[in-house]
Short mmCIF file of C-alpha atoms in Angstrom, two decimals:
data_model
loop_
_atom_site.label_atom_id
_atom_site.label_comp_id
_atom_site.label_asym_id
_atom_site.label_seq_id
_atom_site.Cartn_x
_atom_site.Cartn_y
_atom_site.Cartn_z
CA MET A 1 -83.66 61.91 2.86
CA ARG A 2 -80.02 60.81 2.91
CA GLN A 3 -77.52 63.40 4.16
CA THR A 4 -74.52 64.09 1.94
CA LEU A 5 -71.23 62.90 3.43
CA VAL A 6 -67.88 64.26 2.26
CA ALA A 7 -65.04 62.15 3.69
CA GLY A 8 -61.32 62.82 3.34
CA ASN A 9 -58.87 59.92 3.29
CA TRP A 10 -55.47 61.47 3.96
CA LYS A 11 -53.68 58.14 3.39
CA MET A 12 -49.98 58.35 4.38
CA HIS A 13 -49.69 62.13 4.12
CA GLY A 14 -49.31 64.97 6.57
CA ASP A 15 -47.56 66.17 9.70
CA LYS A 16 -48.65 67.95 12.88
CA GLN A 17 -48.48 71.37 11.25
CA MET A 18 -50.58 70.27 8.30
CA VAL A 19 -53.20 68.71 10.57
CA THR A 20 -53.49 71.92 12.59
CA HIS A 21 -53.75 74.14 9.52
CA LEU A 22 -56.25 71.96 7.67
CA LEU A 23 -58.59 71.26 10.57
CA LYS A 24 -58.59 74.88 11.77
CA LYS A 25 -59.80 75.93 8.34
CA LEU A 26 -62.44 73.21 8.20
CA LEU A 27 -63.74 74.16 11.62
CA THR A 28 -64.26 77.80 10.63
CA LYS A 29 -65.74 77.28 7.16
CA GLN A 30 -68.08 74.32 7.22
CA THR A 31 -71.09 73.77 4.99
CA PRO A 32 -74.07 73.24 7.33
CA SER A 33 -76.04 70.90 5.04
CA VAL A 34 -73.06 68.58 4.43
CA LYS A 35 -71.45 66.20 6.91
CA PHE A 36 -67.64 66.21 6.85
CA LEU A 37 -65.45 63.30 7.95
CA VAL A 38 -61.65 62.96 7.96
CA PHE A 39 -59.39 59.92 8.08
CA PRO A 40 -55.93 61.04 9.28
CA PRO A 41 -52.97 58.66 9.61
CA TYR A 42 -52.77 56.87 12.97
CA PRO A 43 -50.07 59.12 14.52
CA TYR A 44 -52.32 62.18 14.20
CA LEU A 45 -55.61 60.73 15.44
CA SER A 46 -55.12 62.07 18.96
CA GLN A 47 -54.30 65.54 17.65
CA ALA A 48 -57.30 65.50 15.34
CA ALA A 49 -59.58 64.17 18.07
CA GLU A 50 -58.61 67.01 20.37
CA MET A 51 -59.16 69.63 17.69
CA LEU A 52 -62.49 68.20 16.52
CA ALA A 53 -63.97 67.62 19.98
CA GLY A 54 -67.42 69.17 20.16
CA SER A 55 -67.60 69.84 16.41
CA ASN A 56 -69.82 68.12 13.86
CA ILE A 57 -66.85 66.88 11.83
CA GLY A 58 -66.45 63.12 12.10
CA LEU A 59 -63.12 61.44 12.83
CA GLY A 60 -62.21 58.15 11.20
CA ALA A 61 -59.32 55.69 11.21
CA GLN A 62 -57.93 54.29 7.97
CA ASP A 63 -58.10 50.67 9.14
CA CYS A 64 -58.26 48.50 12.26
CA SER A 65 -56.94 45.16 13.42
CA HIS A 66 -58.84 41.92 12.96
CA ALA A 67 -57.96 41.06 16.59
CA ALA A 68 -59.27 42.48 19.84
CA GLU A 69 -55.83 42.70 21.44
CA GLY A 70 -52.62 40.71 21.87
CA ALA A 71 -49.31 40.01 20.21
CA TYR A 72 -49.96 41.76 16.90
CA THR A 73 -47.06 44.15 16.41
CA GLY A 74 -47.97 47.21 14.39
CA GLU A 75 -51.71 46.63 14.63
CA VAL A 76 -54.28 49.01 16.15
CA SER A 77 -57.40 47.61 17.80
CA VAL A 78 -60.95 48.92 17.63
CA ALA A 79 -60.86 49.45 21.40
CA MET A 80 -57.87 51.78 20.97
CA LEU A 81 -59.69 53.73 18.29
CA THR A 82 -62.77 54.02 20.48
CA ASP A 83 -60.57 55.28 23.29
CA LEU A 84 -59.34 58.06 20.99
CA GLY A 85 -62.85 59.17 20.08
CA VAL A 86 -62.95 57.78 16.55
CA SER A 87 -66.44 57.49 15.04
CA HIS A 88 -65.76 55.76 11.69
CA VAL A 89 -63.32 53.16 10.37
CA LEU A 90 -62.35 52.77 6.72
CA LEU A 91 -62.26 49.12 5.65
CA GLY A 92 -61.34 47.21 2.50
CA HIS A 93 -59.69 50.11 0.71
CA SER A 94 -58.17 48.97 -2.59
CA GLU A 95 -54.69 49.76 -1.29
CA ARG A 96 -55.27 47.46 1.69
CA ARG A 97 -56.56 44.76 -0.64
CA GLN A 98 -53.63 45.20 -3.04
CA TYR A 99 -50.66 45.72 -0.73
CA HIS A 100 -51.83 43.68 2.27
CA ALA A 101 -53.76 40.95 0.46
CA GLU A 102 -56.89 41.79 2.44
CA THR A 103 -59.80 39.52 1.54
CA ASN A 104 -63.56 40.01 1.61
CA GLU A 105 -63.68 37.63 4.58
CA GLN A 106 -61.20 39.75 6.53
CA VAL A 107 -63.12 42.92 5.72
CA LEU A 108 -66.28 41.28 7.09
CA GLU A 109 -64.56 40.27 10.34
CA LYS A 110 -63.20 43.78 10.80
CA ALA A 111 -66.65 45.23 10.10
CA LYS A 112 -68.11 43.04 12.84
CA ARG A 113 -65.54 44.33 15.33
CA VAL A 114 -66.17 47.94 14.32
CA LEU A 115 -69.93 47.55 14.66
CA ALA A 116 -69.66 45.73 17.98
CA ALA A 117 -67.77 48.75 19.33
CA GLY A 118 -70.54 51.10 18.21
CA LEU A 119 -68.46 52.61 15.39
CA ILE A 120 -69.41 53.01 11.73
CA PRO A 121 -67.61 51.02 9.03
CA VAL A 122 -67.02 52.69 5.67
CA VAL A 123 -66.45 49.72 3.39
CA CYS A 124 -64.77 50.16 0.01
CA VAL A 125 -65.57 48.20 -3.13
CA GLY A 126 -64.27 48.67 -6.66
CA GLU A 127 -62.80 47.14 -9.78
CA THR A 128 -59.45 47.40 -11.55
CA LEU A 129 -59.07 48.68 -15.11
CA GLU A 130 -58.61 45.13 -16.36
CA GLN A 131 -61.80 44.01 -14.65
CA ARG A 132 -63.76 46.93 -16.08
CA GLN A 133 -62.43 46.29 -19.58
CA ALA A 134 -63.46 42.65 -19.21
CA GLY A 135 -66.99 43.72 -18.34
CA ALA A 136 -66.69 42.30 -14.82
CA THR A 137 -67.43 45.46 -12.82
CA ASP A 138 -70.82 44.32 -11.50
CA GLN A 139 -69.49 40.87 -10.66
CA VAL A 140 -66.50 42.25 -8.74
CA VAL A 141 -68.37 44.83 -6.65
CA SER A 142 -71.20 42.37 -6.03
CA GLN A 143 -68.76 39.83 -4.61
CA GLN A 144 -67.15 42.48 -2.42
CA LEU A 145 -70.53 43.62 -1.10
CA SER A 146 -72.22 40.23 -0.77
CA GLY A 147 -70.03 39.14 2.14
CA LEU A 148 -71.38 42.03 4.19
CA LEU A 149 -74.97 41.43 3.11
CA GLN A 150 -74.75 37.77 4.06
CA GLY A 151 -72.57 38.10 7.15
CA LEU A 152 -74.20 41.04 8.95
CA THR A 153 -77.65 41.40 10.45
CA LEU A 154 -80.13 43.95 9.13
CA LEU A 155 -79.56 46.07 12.24
CA GLN A 156 -75.81 46.02 11.61
CA LEU A 157 -76.20 46.80 7.91
CA GLN A 158 -78.20 49.91 8.76
CA LYS A 159 -74.98 51.43 10.13
CA VAL A 160 -72.73 50.53 7.18
CA ILE A 161 -71.56 53.08 4.60
CA VAL A 162 -70.30 51.83 1.23
CA ALA A 163 -67.72 53.65 -0.87
CA TYR A 164 -67.36 52.76 -4.55
CA GLU A 165 -63.77 53.42 -5.60
CA PRO A 166 -62.93 52.39 -9.16
CA VAL A 167 -59.31 51.36 -8.70
CA TRP A 168 -58.46 52.60 -12.18
CA ALA A 169 -59.49 56.14 -11.16
CA ILE A 170 -57.42 56.45 -7.97
CA GLY A 171 -54.33 58.60 -8.28
CA THR A 172 -54.29 58.16 -12.06
CA GLY A 173 -55.96 61.40 -13.06
CA LEU A 174 -58.79 59.35 -14.55
CA THR A 175 -62.32 59.78 -13.27
CA ALA A 176 -65.43 57.82 -14.02
CA THR A 177 -68.01 59.87 -15.85
CA PRO A 178 -71.03 60.79 -13.72
CA GLN A 179 -73.07 58.21 -15.59
CA GLN A 180 -70.44 55.47 -15.16
CA ALA A 181 -70.34 56.20 -11.43
CA GLN A 182 -74.14 56.31 -11.20
CA ASP A 183 -74.45 52.98 -13.02
CA VAL A 184 -72.33 51.23 -10.39
CA HIS A 185 -73.94 53.08 -7.48
CA GLY A 186 -77.37 52.17 -8.82
CA PHE A 187 -76.30 48.54 -9.20
CA LEU A 188 -75.01 48.47 -5.63
CA ARG A 189 -78.22 49.99 -4.26
CA ASN A 190 -80.30 47.50 -6.23
CA THR A 191 -78.14 44.68 -4.84
CA VAL A 192 -78.90 45.86 -1.30
CA ALA A 193 -82.60 46.22 -2.21
CA LYS A 194 -82.74 42.47 -2.83
CA VAL A 195 -82.02 42.06 0.87
CA ASN A 196 -84.19 44.92 2.11
CA LYS A 197 -85.69 47.84 0.17
CA ASN A 198 -85.78 50.20 3.14
CA LEU A 199 -82.14 49.46 3.85
CA ALA A 200 -81.24 50.23 0.24
CA ALA A 201 -83.15 53.50 0.36
CA SER A 202 -81.33 54.70 3.48
CA MET A 203 -77.79 53.37 2.94
CA LEU A 204 -75.11 55.92 1.98
CA PHE A 205 -73.04 55.19 -1.12
CA LEU A 206 -69.97 57.40 -1.61
CA TYR A 207 -67.97 57.85 -4.80
CA GLY A 208 -64.22 57.49 -4.29
CA GLY A 209 -62.50 57.91 -7.62
CA SER A 210 -60.62 61.22 -7.87
CA MET A 211 -63.48 63.54 -6.97
CA LYS A 212 -62.36 67.16 -7.20
CA PRO A 213 -64.03 70.58 -7.03
CA ASP A 214 -64.42 70.74 -10.82
CA ASN A 215 -66.25 67.42 -11.15
CA ALA A 216 -67.94 67.14 -7.75
CA ALA A 217 -71.21 68.84 -8.65
CA SER A 218 -71.85 66.65 -11.71
CA LEU A 219 -71.10 63.49 -9.73
CA LEU A 220 -73.06 64.48 -6.64
CA LYS A 221 -76.22 65.32 -8.56
CA MET A 222 -76.52 61.66 -9.56
CA PRO A 223 -79.45 60.07 -7.67
CA ASP A 224 -77.50 57.25 -6.03
CA ILE A 225 -74.27 59.12 -5.17
CA ASP A 226 -74.56 60.35 -1.59
CA GLY A 227 -71.15 61.94 -1.19
CA GLY A 228 -67.48 61.34 -1.77
CA LEU A 229 -64.49 59.55 -0.33
CA ILE A 230 -61.87 62.12 -1.27
CA GLY A 231 -58.16 61.41 -1.59
CA GLY A 232 -55.75 64.09 -2.81
CA ALA A 233 -58.24 66.96 -2.74
CA SER A 234 -58.90 66.35 0.97
CA LEU A 235 -55.34 67.43 1.78
CA ASP A 236 -56.19 70.98 0.72
CA ALA A 237 -58.82 72.62 2.91
CA ASP A 238 -60.04 74.94 0.16
CA GLN A 239 -60.55 72.08 -2.29
CA PHE A 240 -62.18 69.89 0.34
CA LEU A 241 -64.57 72.65 1.33
CA ALA A 242 -65.32 73.38 -2.32
CA ILE A 243 -66.42 69.77 -2.78
CA GLY A 244 -68.69 70.19 0.22
CA LYS A 245 -70.06 73.38 -1.31
CA ALA A 246 -70.79 71.52 -4.55
CA ALA A 247 -72.87 69.05 -2.56
CA GLU A 248 -75.29 71.72 -1.28
#
């Protein structure tokens, strides 16, 4: 049985005080049956790593460099993240694709580096409003996923987590209905099943489109939604924990 994963992407929010307050609360009020994971901004990874040491809360980075090391100003390598105690790396987020022109090929190369270091890639896929209105949702997410399915070995794919984030439902106040989300999650799982049925049955698929305490339960009861990649609600410990509670 797949374990529910509730992951918080803090994006470019927070300060040292906020990190301390939020993580202290998470550490004292966890939901045993749900795995929590947080993705702080780079400057606070060391602080978070120190606070989370020995806990069962995972620590993730919001991205990594395509290169191992070298003259890449502003980049952060997988080796550096490993050195900090990071366990997961978020890849291919729609904001990286939009603002940094990140391609499926680049996401694949980063995933290979993450996996080679023994870390877990959380790879995002999702369509824009225009693509959904054009009926291209399946085509778009299939293209974003197929690079991984073709470029990684079965052993590597067993460590990959996929997050479906409808771009039109991020920061807009819009949320896919539970059935809309399930339809895409089911399509993604079926796409993986064409490669390997056991892999499809075990792979985690997270929903990442404005999940909040008031809609979490209805989304998480869908058969192919294994958790959430939470944005704004993950910045509030009470809301984040409430989402975890809804997953029980």
